[in-house]
Short mmCIF file of C-alpha atoms and ligand atoms in Angstrom, two decimals:
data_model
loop_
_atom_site.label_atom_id
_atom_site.label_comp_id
_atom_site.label_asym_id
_atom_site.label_seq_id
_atom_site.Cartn_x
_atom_site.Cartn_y
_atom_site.Cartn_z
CA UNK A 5 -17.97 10.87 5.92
CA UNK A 6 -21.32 9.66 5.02
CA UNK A 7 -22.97 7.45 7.23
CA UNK A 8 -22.74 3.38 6.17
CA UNK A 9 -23.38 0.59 7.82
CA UNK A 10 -20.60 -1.72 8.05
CA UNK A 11 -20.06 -6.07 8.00
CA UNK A 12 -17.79 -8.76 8.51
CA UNK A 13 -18.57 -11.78 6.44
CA UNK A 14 -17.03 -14.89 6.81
CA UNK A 15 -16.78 -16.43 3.61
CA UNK A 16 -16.81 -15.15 -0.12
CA UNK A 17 -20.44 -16.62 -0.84
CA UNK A 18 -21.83 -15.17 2.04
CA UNK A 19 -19.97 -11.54 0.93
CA UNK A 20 -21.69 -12.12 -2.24
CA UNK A 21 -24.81 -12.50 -1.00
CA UNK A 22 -24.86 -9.68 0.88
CA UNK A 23 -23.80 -6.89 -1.69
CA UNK A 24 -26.52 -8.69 -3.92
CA UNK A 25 -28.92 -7.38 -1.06
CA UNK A 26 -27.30 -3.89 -0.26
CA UNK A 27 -28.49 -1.16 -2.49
CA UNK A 28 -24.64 0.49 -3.20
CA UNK A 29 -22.63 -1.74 -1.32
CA UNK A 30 -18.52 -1.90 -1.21
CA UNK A 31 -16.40 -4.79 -0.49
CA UNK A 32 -13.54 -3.45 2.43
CA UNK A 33 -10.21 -4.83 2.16
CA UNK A 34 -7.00 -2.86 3.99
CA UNK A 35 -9.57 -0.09 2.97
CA UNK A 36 -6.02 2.75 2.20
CA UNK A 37 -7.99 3.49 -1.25
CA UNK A 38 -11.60 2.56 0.42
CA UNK A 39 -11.37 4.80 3.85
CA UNK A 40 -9.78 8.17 2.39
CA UNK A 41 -12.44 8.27 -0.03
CA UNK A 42 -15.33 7.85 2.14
CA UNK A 43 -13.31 10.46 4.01
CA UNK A 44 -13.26 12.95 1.09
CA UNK A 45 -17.42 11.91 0.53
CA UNK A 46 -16.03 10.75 -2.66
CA UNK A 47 -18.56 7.93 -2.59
CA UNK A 48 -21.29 7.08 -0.25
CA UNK A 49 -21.84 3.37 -0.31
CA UNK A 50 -24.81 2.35 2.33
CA UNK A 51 -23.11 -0.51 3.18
CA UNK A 52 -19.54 -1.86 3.68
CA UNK A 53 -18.08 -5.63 3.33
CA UNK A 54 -15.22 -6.15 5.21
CA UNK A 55 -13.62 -9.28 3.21
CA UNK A 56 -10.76 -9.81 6.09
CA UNK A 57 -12.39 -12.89 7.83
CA UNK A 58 -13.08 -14.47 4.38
CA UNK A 59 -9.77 -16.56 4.43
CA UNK A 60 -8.34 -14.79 1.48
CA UNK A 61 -4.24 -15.36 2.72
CA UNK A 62 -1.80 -17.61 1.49
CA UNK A 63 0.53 -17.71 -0.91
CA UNK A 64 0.87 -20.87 -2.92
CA UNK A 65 3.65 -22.75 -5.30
CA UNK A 66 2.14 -23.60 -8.16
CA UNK A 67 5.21 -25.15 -10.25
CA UNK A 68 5.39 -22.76 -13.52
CA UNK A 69 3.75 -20.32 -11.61
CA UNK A 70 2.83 -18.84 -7.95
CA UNK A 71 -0.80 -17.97 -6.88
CA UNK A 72 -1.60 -15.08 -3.96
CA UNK A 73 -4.38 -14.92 -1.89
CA UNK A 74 -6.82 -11.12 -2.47
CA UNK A 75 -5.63 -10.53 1.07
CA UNK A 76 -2.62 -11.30 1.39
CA UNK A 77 -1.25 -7.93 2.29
CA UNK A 78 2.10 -5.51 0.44
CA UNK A 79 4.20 -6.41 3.40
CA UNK A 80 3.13 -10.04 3.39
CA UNK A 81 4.00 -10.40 -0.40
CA UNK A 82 7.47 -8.04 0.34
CA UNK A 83 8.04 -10.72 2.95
CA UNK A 84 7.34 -13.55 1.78
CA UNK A 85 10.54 -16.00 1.01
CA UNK A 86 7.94 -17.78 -1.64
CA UNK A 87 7.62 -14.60 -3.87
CA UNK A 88 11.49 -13.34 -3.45
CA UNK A 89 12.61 -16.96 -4.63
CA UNK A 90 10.48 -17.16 -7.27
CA UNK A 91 9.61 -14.04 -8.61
CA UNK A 92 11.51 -11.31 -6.92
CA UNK A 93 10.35 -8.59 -8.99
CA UNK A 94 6.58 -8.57 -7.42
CA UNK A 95 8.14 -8.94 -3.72
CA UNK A 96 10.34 -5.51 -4.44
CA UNK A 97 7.31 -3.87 -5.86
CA UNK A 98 5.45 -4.60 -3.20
CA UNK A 99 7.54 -3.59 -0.53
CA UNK A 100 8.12 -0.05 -2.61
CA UNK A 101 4.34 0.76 -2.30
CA UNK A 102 3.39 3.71 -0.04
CA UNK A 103 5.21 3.54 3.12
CA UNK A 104 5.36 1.05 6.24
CA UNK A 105 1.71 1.44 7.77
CA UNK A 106 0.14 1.42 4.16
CA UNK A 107 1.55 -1.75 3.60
CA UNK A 108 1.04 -3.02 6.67
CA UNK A 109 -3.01 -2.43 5.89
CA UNK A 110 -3.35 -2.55 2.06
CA UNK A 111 -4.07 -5.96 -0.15
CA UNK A 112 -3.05 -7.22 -3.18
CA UNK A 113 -6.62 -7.58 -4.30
CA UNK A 114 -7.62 -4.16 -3.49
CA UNK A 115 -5.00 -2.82 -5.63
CA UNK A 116 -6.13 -4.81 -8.26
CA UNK A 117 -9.56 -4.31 -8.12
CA UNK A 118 -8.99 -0.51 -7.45
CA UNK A 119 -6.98 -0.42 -11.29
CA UNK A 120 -5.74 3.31 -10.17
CA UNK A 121 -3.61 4.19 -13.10
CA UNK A 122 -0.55 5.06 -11.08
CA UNK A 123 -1.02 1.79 -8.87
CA UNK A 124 2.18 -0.36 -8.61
CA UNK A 125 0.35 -3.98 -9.28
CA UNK A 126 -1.34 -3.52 -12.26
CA UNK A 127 2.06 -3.67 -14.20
CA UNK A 128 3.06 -6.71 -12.36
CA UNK A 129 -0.04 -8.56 -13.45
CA UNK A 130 -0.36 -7.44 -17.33
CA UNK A 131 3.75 -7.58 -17.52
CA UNK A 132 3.78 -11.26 -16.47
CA UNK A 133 0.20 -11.58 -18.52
CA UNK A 134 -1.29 -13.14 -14.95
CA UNK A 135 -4.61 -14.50 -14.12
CA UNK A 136 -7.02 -12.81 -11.72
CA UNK A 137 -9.76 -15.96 -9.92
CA UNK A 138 -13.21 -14.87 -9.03
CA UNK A 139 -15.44 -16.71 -6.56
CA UNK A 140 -16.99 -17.40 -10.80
CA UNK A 141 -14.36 -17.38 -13.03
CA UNK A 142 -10.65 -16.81 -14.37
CA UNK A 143 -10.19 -13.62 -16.12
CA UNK A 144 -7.09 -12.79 -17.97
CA UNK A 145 -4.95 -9.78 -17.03
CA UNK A 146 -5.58 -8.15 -20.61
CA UNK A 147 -9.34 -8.83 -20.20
CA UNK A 148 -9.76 -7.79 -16.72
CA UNK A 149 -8.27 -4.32 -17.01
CA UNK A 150 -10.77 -2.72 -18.98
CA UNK A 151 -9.27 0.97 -18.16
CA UNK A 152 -8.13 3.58 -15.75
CA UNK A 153 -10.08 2.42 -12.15
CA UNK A 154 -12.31 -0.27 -14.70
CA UNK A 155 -12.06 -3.77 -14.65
CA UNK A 156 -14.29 -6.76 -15.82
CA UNK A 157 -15.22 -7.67 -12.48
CA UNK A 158 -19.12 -7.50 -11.71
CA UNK A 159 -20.59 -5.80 -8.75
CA UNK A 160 -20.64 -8.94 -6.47
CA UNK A 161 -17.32 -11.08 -7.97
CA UNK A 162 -14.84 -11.39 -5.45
CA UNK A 163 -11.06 -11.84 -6.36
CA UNK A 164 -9.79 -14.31 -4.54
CA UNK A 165 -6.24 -14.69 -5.75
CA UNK A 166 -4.08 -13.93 -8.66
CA UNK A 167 -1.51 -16.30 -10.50
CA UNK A 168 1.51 -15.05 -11.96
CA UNK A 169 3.29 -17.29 -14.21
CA UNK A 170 7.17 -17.58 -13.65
CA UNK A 171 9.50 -15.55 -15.80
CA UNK A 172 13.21 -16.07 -16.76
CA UNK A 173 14.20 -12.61 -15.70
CA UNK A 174 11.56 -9.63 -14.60
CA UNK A 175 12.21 -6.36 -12.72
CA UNK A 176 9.81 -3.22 -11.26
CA UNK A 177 11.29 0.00 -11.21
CA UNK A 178 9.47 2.81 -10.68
CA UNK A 179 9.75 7.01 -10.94
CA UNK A 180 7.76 7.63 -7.34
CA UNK A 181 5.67 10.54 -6.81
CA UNK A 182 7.67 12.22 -3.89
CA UNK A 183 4.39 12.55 -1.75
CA UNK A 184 2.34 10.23 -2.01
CA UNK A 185 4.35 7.02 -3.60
CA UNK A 186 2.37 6.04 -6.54
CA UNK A 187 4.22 5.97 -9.39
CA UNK A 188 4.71 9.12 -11.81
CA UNK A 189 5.97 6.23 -14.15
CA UNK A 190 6.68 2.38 -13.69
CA UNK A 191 7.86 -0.19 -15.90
CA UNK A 192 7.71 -3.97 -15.01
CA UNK A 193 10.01 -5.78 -17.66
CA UNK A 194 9.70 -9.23 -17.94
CA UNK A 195 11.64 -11.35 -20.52
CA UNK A 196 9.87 -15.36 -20.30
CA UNK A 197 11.83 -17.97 -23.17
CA UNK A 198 9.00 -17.07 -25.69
CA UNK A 199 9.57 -13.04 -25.81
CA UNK A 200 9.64 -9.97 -23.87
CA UNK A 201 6.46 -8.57 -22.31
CA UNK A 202 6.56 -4.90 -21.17
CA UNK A 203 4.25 -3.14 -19.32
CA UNK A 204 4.04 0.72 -18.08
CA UNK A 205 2.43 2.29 -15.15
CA UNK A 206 1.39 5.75 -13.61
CA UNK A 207 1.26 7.36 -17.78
CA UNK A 208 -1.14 6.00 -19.64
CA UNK A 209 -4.01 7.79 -20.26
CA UNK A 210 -5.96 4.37 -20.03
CA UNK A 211 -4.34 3.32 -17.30
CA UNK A 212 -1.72 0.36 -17.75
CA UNK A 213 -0.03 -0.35 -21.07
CA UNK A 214 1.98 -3.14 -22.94
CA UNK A 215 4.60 -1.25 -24.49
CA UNK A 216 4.77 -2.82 -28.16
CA UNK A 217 7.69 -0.38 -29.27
CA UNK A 218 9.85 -1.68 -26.53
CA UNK A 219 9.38 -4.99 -26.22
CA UNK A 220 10.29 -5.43 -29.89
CA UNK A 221 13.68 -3.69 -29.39
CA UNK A 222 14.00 -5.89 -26.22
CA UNK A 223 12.91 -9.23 -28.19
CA UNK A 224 15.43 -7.85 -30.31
CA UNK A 225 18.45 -7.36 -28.11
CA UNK A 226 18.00 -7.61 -24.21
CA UNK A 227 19.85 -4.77 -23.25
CA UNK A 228 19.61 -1.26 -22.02
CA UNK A 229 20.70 0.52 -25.07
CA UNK A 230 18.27 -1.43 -26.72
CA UNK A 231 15.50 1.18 -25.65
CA UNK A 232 16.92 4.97 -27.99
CA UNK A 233 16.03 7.95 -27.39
CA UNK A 234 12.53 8.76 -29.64
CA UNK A 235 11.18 4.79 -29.30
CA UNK A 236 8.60 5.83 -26.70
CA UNK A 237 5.90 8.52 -27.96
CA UNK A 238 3.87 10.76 -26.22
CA UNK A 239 0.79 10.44 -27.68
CA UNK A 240 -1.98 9.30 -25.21
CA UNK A 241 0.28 9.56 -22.07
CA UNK A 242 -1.28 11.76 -19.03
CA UNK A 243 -0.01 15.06 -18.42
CA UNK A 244 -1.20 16.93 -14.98
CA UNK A 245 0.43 18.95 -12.38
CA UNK A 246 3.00 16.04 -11.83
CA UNK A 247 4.73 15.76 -15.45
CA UNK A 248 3.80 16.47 -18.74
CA UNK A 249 3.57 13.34 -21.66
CA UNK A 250 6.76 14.65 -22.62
CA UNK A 251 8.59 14.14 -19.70
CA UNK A 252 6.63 10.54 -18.83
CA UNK A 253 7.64 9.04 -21.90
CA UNK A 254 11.47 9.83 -21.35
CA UNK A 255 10.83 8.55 -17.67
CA UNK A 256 9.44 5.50 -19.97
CA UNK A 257 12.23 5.14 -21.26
CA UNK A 258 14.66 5.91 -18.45
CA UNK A 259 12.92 3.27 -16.21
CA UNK A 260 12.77 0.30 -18.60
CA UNK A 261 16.80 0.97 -19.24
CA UNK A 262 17.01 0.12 -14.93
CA UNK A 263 14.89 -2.57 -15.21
CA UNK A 264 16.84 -4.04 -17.88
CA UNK A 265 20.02 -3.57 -16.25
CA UNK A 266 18.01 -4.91 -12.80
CA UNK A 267 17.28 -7.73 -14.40
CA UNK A 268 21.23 -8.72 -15.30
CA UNK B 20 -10.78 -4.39 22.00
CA UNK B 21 -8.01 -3.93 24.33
CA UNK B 22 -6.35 -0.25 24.40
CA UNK B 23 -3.25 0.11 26.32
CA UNK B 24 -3.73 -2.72 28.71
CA UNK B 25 -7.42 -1.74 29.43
CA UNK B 26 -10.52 -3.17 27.56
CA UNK B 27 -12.70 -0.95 25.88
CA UNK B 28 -16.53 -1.29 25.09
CA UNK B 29 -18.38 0.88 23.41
CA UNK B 30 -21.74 1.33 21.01
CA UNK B 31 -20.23 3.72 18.11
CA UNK B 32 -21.67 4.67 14.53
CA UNK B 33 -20.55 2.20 12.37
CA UNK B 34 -18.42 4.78 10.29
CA UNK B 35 -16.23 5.79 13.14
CA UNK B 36 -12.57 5.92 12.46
CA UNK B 37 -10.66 4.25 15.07
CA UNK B 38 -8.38 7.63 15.57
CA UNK B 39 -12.30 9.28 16.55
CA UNK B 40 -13.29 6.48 19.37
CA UNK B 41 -9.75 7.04 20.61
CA UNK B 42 -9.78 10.87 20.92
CA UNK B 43 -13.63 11.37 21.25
CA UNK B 44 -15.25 8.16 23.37
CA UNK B 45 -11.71 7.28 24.73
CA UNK B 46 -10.41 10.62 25.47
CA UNK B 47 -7.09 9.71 24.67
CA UNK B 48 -5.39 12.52 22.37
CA UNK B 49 -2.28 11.95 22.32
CA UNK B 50 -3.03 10.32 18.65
CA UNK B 51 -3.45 13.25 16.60
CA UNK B 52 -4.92 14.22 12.79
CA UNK B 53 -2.60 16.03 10.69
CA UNK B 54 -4.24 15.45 7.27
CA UNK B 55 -6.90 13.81 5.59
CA UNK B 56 -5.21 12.52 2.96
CA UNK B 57 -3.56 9.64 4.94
CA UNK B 58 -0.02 10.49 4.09
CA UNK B 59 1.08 12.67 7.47
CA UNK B 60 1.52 9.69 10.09
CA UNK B 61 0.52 11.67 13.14
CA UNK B 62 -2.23 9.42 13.66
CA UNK B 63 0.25 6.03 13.90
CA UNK B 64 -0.79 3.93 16.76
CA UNK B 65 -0.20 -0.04 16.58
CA UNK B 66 -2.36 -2.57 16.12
CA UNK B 67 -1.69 -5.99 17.40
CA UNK B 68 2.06 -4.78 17.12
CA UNK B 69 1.97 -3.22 13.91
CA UNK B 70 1.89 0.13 13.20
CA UNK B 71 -1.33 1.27 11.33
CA UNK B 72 -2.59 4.71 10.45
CA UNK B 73 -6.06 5.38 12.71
CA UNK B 74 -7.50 7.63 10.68
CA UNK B 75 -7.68 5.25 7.75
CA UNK B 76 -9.46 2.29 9.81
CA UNK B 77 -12.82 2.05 11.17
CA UNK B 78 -13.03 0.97 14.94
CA UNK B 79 -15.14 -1.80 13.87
CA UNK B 80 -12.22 -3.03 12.13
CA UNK B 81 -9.94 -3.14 15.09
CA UNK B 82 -13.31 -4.81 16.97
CA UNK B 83 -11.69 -7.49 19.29
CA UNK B 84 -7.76 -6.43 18.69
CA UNK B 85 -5.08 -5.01 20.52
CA UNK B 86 -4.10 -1.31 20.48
CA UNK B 87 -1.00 0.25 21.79
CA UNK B 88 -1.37 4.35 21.95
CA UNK B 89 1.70 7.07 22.66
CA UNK B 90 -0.51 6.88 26.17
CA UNK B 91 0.50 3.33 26.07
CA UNK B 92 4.32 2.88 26.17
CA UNK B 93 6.00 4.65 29.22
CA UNK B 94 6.33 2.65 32.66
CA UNK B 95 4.36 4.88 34.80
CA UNK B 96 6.81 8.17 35.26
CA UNK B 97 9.72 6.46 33.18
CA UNK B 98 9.44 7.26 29.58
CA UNK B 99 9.32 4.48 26.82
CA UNK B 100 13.57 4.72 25.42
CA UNK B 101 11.88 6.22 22.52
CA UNK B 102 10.29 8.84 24.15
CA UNK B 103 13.48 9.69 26.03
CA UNK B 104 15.62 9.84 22.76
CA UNK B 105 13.37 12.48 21.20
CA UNK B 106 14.03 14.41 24.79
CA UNK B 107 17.74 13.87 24.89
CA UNK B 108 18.30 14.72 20.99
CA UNK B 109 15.77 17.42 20.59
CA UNK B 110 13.55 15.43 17.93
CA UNK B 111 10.47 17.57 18.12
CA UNK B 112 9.66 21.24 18.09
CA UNK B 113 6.18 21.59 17.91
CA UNK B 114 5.65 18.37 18.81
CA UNK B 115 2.32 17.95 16.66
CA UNK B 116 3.73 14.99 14.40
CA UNK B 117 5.72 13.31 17.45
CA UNK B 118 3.04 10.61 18.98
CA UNK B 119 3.18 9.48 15.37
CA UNK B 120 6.77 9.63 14.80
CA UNK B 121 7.63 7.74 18.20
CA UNK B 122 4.97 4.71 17.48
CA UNK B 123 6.64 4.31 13.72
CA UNK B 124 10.05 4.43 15.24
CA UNK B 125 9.76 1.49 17.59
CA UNK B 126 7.65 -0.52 15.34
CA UNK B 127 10.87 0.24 12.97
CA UNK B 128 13.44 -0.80 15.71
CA UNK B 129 11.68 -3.49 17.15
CA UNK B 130 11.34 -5.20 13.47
CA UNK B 131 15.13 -4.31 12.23
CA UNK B 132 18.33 -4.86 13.46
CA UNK B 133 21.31 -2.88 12.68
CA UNK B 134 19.44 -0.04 11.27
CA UNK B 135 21.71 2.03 9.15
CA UNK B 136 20.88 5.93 8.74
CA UNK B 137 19.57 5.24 5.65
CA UNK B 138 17.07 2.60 6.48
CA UNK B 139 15.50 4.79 9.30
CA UNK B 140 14.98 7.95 6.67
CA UNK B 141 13.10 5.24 4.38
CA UNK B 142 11.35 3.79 7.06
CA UNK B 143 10.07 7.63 8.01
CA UNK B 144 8.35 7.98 4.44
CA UNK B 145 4.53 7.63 6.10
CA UNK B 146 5.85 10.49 8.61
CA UNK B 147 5.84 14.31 7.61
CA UNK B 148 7.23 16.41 10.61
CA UNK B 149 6.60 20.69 9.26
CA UNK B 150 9.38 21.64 11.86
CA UNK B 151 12.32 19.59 12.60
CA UNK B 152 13.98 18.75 8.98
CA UNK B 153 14.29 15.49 10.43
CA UNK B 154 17.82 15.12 11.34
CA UNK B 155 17.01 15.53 15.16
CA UNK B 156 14.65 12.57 14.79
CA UNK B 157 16.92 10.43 12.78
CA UNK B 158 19.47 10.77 15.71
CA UNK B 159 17.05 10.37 18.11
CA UNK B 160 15.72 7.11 16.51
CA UNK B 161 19.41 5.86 16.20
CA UNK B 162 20.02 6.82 20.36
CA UNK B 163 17.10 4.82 20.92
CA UNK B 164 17.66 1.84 18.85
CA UNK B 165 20.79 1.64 20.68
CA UNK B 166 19.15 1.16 23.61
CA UNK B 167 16.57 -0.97 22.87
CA UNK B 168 18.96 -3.85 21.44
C1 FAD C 15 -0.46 7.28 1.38
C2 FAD C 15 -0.73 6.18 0.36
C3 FAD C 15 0.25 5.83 -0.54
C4 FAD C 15 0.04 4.82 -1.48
N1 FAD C 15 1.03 4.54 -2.35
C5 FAD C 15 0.85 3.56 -3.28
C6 FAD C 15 1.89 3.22 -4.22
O1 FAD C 15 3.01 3.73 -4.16
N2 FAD C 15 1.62 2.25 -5.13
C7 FAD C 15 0.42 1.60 -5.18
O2 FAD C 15 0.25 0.74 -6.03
N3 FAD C 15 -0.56 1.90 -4.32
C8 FAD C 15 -0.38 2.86 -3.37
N4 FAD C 15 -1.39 3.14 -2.47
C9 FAD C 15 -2.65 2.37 -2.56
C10 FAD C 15 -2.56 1.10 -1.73
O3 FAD C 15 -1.71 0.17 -2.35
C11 FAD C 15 -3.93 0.44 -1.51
O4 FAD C 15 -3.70 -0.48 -0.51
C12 FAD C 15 -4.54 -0.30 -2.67
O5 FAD C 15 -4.65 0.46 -3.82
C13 FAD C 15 -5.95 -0.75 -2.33
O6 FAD C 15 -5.88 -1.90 -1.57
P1 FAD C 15 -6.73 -2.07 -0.23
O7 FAD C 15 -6.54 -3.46 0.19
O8 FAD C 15 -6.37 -1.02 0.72
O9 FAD C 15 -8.22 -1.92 -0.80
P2 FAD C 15 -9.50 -1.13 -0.29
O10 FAD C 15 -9.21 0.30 -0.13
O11 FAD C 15 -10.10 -1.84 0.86
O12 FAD C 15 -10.43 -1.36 -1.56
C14 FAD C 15 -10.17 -0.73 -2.79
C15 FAD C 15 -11.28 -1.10 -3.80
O13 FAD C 15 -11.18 -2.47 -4.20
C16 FAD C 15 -12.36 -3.20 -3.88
N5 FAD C 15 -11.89 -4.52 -3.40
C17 FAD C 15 -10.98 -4.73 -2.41
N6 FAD C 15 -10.70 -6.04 -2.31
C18 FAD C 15 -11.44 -6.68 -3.26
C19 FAD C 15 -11.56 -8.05 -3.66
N7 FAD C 15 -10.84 -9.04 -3.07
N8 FAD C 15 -12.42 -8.35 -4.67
C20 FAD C 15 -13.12 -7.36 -5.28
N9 FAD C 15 -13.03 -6.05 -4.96
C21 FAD C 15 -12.20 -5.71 -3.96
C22 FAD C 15 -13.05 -2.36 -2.83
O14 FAD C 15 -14.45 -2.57 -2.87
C23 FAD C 15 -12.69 -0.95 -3.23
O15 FAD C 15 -13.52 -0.49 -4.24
C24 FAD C 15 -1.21 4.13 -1.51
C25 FAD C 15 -2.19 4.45 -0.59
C26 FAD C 15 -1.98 5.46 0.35
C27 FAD C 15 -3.05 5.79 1.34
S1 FES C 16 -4.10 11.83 10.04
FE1 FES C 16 -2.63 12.04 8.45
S2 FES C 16 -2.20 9.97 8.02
FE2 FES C 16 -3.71 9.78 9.53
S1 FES C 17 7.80 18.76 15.50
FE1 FES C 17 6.34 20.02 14.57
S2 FES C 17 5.55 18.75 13.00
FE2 FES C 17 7.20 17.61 13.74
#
């Protein structure tokens, strides 16, 4: 690893103001994206914001929908009774991410903010069309993923929670990677009173996708044999040493039929 | 921070991984470094209870906390129950992936009741062991749970 220096701040203005200062600072939050690629000298920031003492926890009520702290951690958001009552799709995605000591470490915000295109999160937020808040602003899911590891976020904005409005029905299900846990393909499916929003995971070439196709054969008919054979295409799906676009899109398709039938 | 009972105080780089001050400034080695990917587990020690991998957290981060090593869990000569499962059921070989293995195992027991067989091979998934095919360490985990209720 590259040598850094390394911070605690205590609150998100004072965070702010220091990566203003740093020359290629990085905020730190359970640092399992951060650490192993300082590790692989995959980036060499000169100086490292650890975001922990910044209050970022909790995990609020917030009548049509629920609002989680950047910190709060997978195993906090698995755990919580909160999230399993209200939405109990995002605490079963979180508690499927990586394994025990990953989320015992890793943050809600970091996933976010990290955008990896086989991340577990970013479907949860553009499938229930959720808000990311900024120490500035609101940002909308579809505005604030910009693309695969992009977002809208400047260089010192801070997330410091996420709301996720309440659905009738949603579900995560997701094709893992055998080795490392990401997904090779995930579909969060959520169905609110106004129409079905669908989004997809671990294939796009852009990262995280609304699926248009689907969702109108879901707003259609809510079932699993609503989503044929041939509705999901190919075209600007990833393929690498994992699975060709061929084989993600019938995983598309595969998945959304479970998280139809998860949803019941 | 406190390590195994004692406190520890020490100037280190800023970038220092907390599985380096253990091994190199602490001298403790038990905690080993099977990858550097952070998917093998062999580093696993627990922090303020919770199991955490070491090699993907700076020391500074654990500045102040509590740290439990494979060093850390027997009685003086009388092995931790977990320890003494993996001896009674054969759960290691090599032995390279074990300090890991044992400190995810009681975090896993100590959490869970009524573990089924099941529930221990998901809780494993941040553990890769090269030797044992891990049915000796599935049994040993269920001996020891056992025990420890
Ligand atoms: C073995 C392994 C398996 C994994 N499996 C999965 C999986 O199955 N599914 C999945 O979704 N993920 C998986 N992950 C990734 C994991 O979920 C990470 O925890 C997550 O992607 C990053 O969160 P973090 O809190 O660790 O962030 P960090 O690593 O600390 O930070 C990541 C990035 O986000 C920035 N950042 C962090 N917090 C904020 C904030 N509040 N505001 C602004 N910027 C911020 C940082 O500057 C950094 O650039 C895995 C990781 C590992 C090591
Ligand atoms: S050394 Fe492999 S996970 Fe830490
Ligand atoms: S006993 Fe050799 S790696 Fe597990």
């Amino acid at each position: 690893m590259y040598s850094t220096k390394y911070v605690k701040a205590t609150n998100v203005n004072k965070a702010a103001s220091i990566i203003a200062d740093a020359e290629d600072g990085k905020f730190l939050a359970g640092g399992m994206t951060l650490i192993p690629t300082l590790k692989q000298r995959l980036a060499s920031p000169d100086l490292i914001i650890d975001l922990s003492d910044c209050k970022l926890t909790g995990i609020e009520d917030e009548g049509a929908s629920i609002r989680i702290g950047a910190m709060s951690r997978h195993i906090d958001v698995a755990e919580s009774v909160l999230v399993q009552n209200a939405i109990p799709a995002i605490a079963n995605l979180a508690s499927q991410i990586g394994d025990r000591q990953v989320r015992n470490r890793g943050t809600i915000g970091g996933s976010l903010a990290n955008n990896d295109p086989a991340a577990c999160y970013p479907s949860a937020l553009l499938g229930l069309g959720g808000t990311i808040h900024t120490q500035n602003r609101s940002i909308l899911a579809e505005d604030f993923l910009t693309g695969m590891f992009e977002t809208d976020l400047e260089e010192d904005e801070i997330i410091i929670g996420i709301s996720f409005p309440k659905p009738d029905k949603a579900a995560y299900v997701k094709f893992p990677n055998p080795a490392s846990r990401y997904a090779m393909v995930g579909v969060f499916v959520a169905k609110f009173s106004d129409g079905v929003r669908v989004a997809v995971t671990g294939a796009g070439e852009d990262g995280v996708f609304r699926a248009s196709n689907i969702e109108a054969a879901l707003d259609e008919s809510f079932k699993a044999n609503s989503i044929i054979d041939g509705l999901v295409s190919a075209d600007n799906l990833m393929s690498d040493i994992h699975a060709s676009a061929e084989y993600r899109a019938h995983l598309i398709g595969e998945m959304t039929r479970r998280a139809v039938i998860a949803c019941g | 921070m406190n390590v195994n009972g004692n406190s520890a105080t020490h100037e280190v780089p800023d970038n220092t991984l907390l599985v380096t001050f253990l091994r190199e400034t602490l001298g403790l080695t038990g905690t080993h470094v099977g990858c550097d990917t952070s998917q093998c587990g062999a580093c696993i020690v627990h922090l303020n209870g919770e199991s955490v991998k070491s090699c993907s957290l700076f020391a500074a981060q654990a500045d102040g906390a509590t740290i439990t090593t494979i060093e850390g869990i027997a009685d003086g000569d009388t092995l931790h129950p977990m320890q003494q499962a993996f001896h009674e059921n054969h759960g290691l070989q090599c032995g390279f992936c074990t300090p890991g293995m044992v400190m995810s195992a009681i975090e896993l027991v100590t959490k869970n009741k009524n573990l089924t067989e099941r529930d221990i091979r998901e809780g494993l998934e941040g553990n890769i062991c090269r030797c044992t095919g891990y049915h000796n360490i599935v049994k040993s985990i269920q001996a020891a749970a056992e025990k420890m209720s």
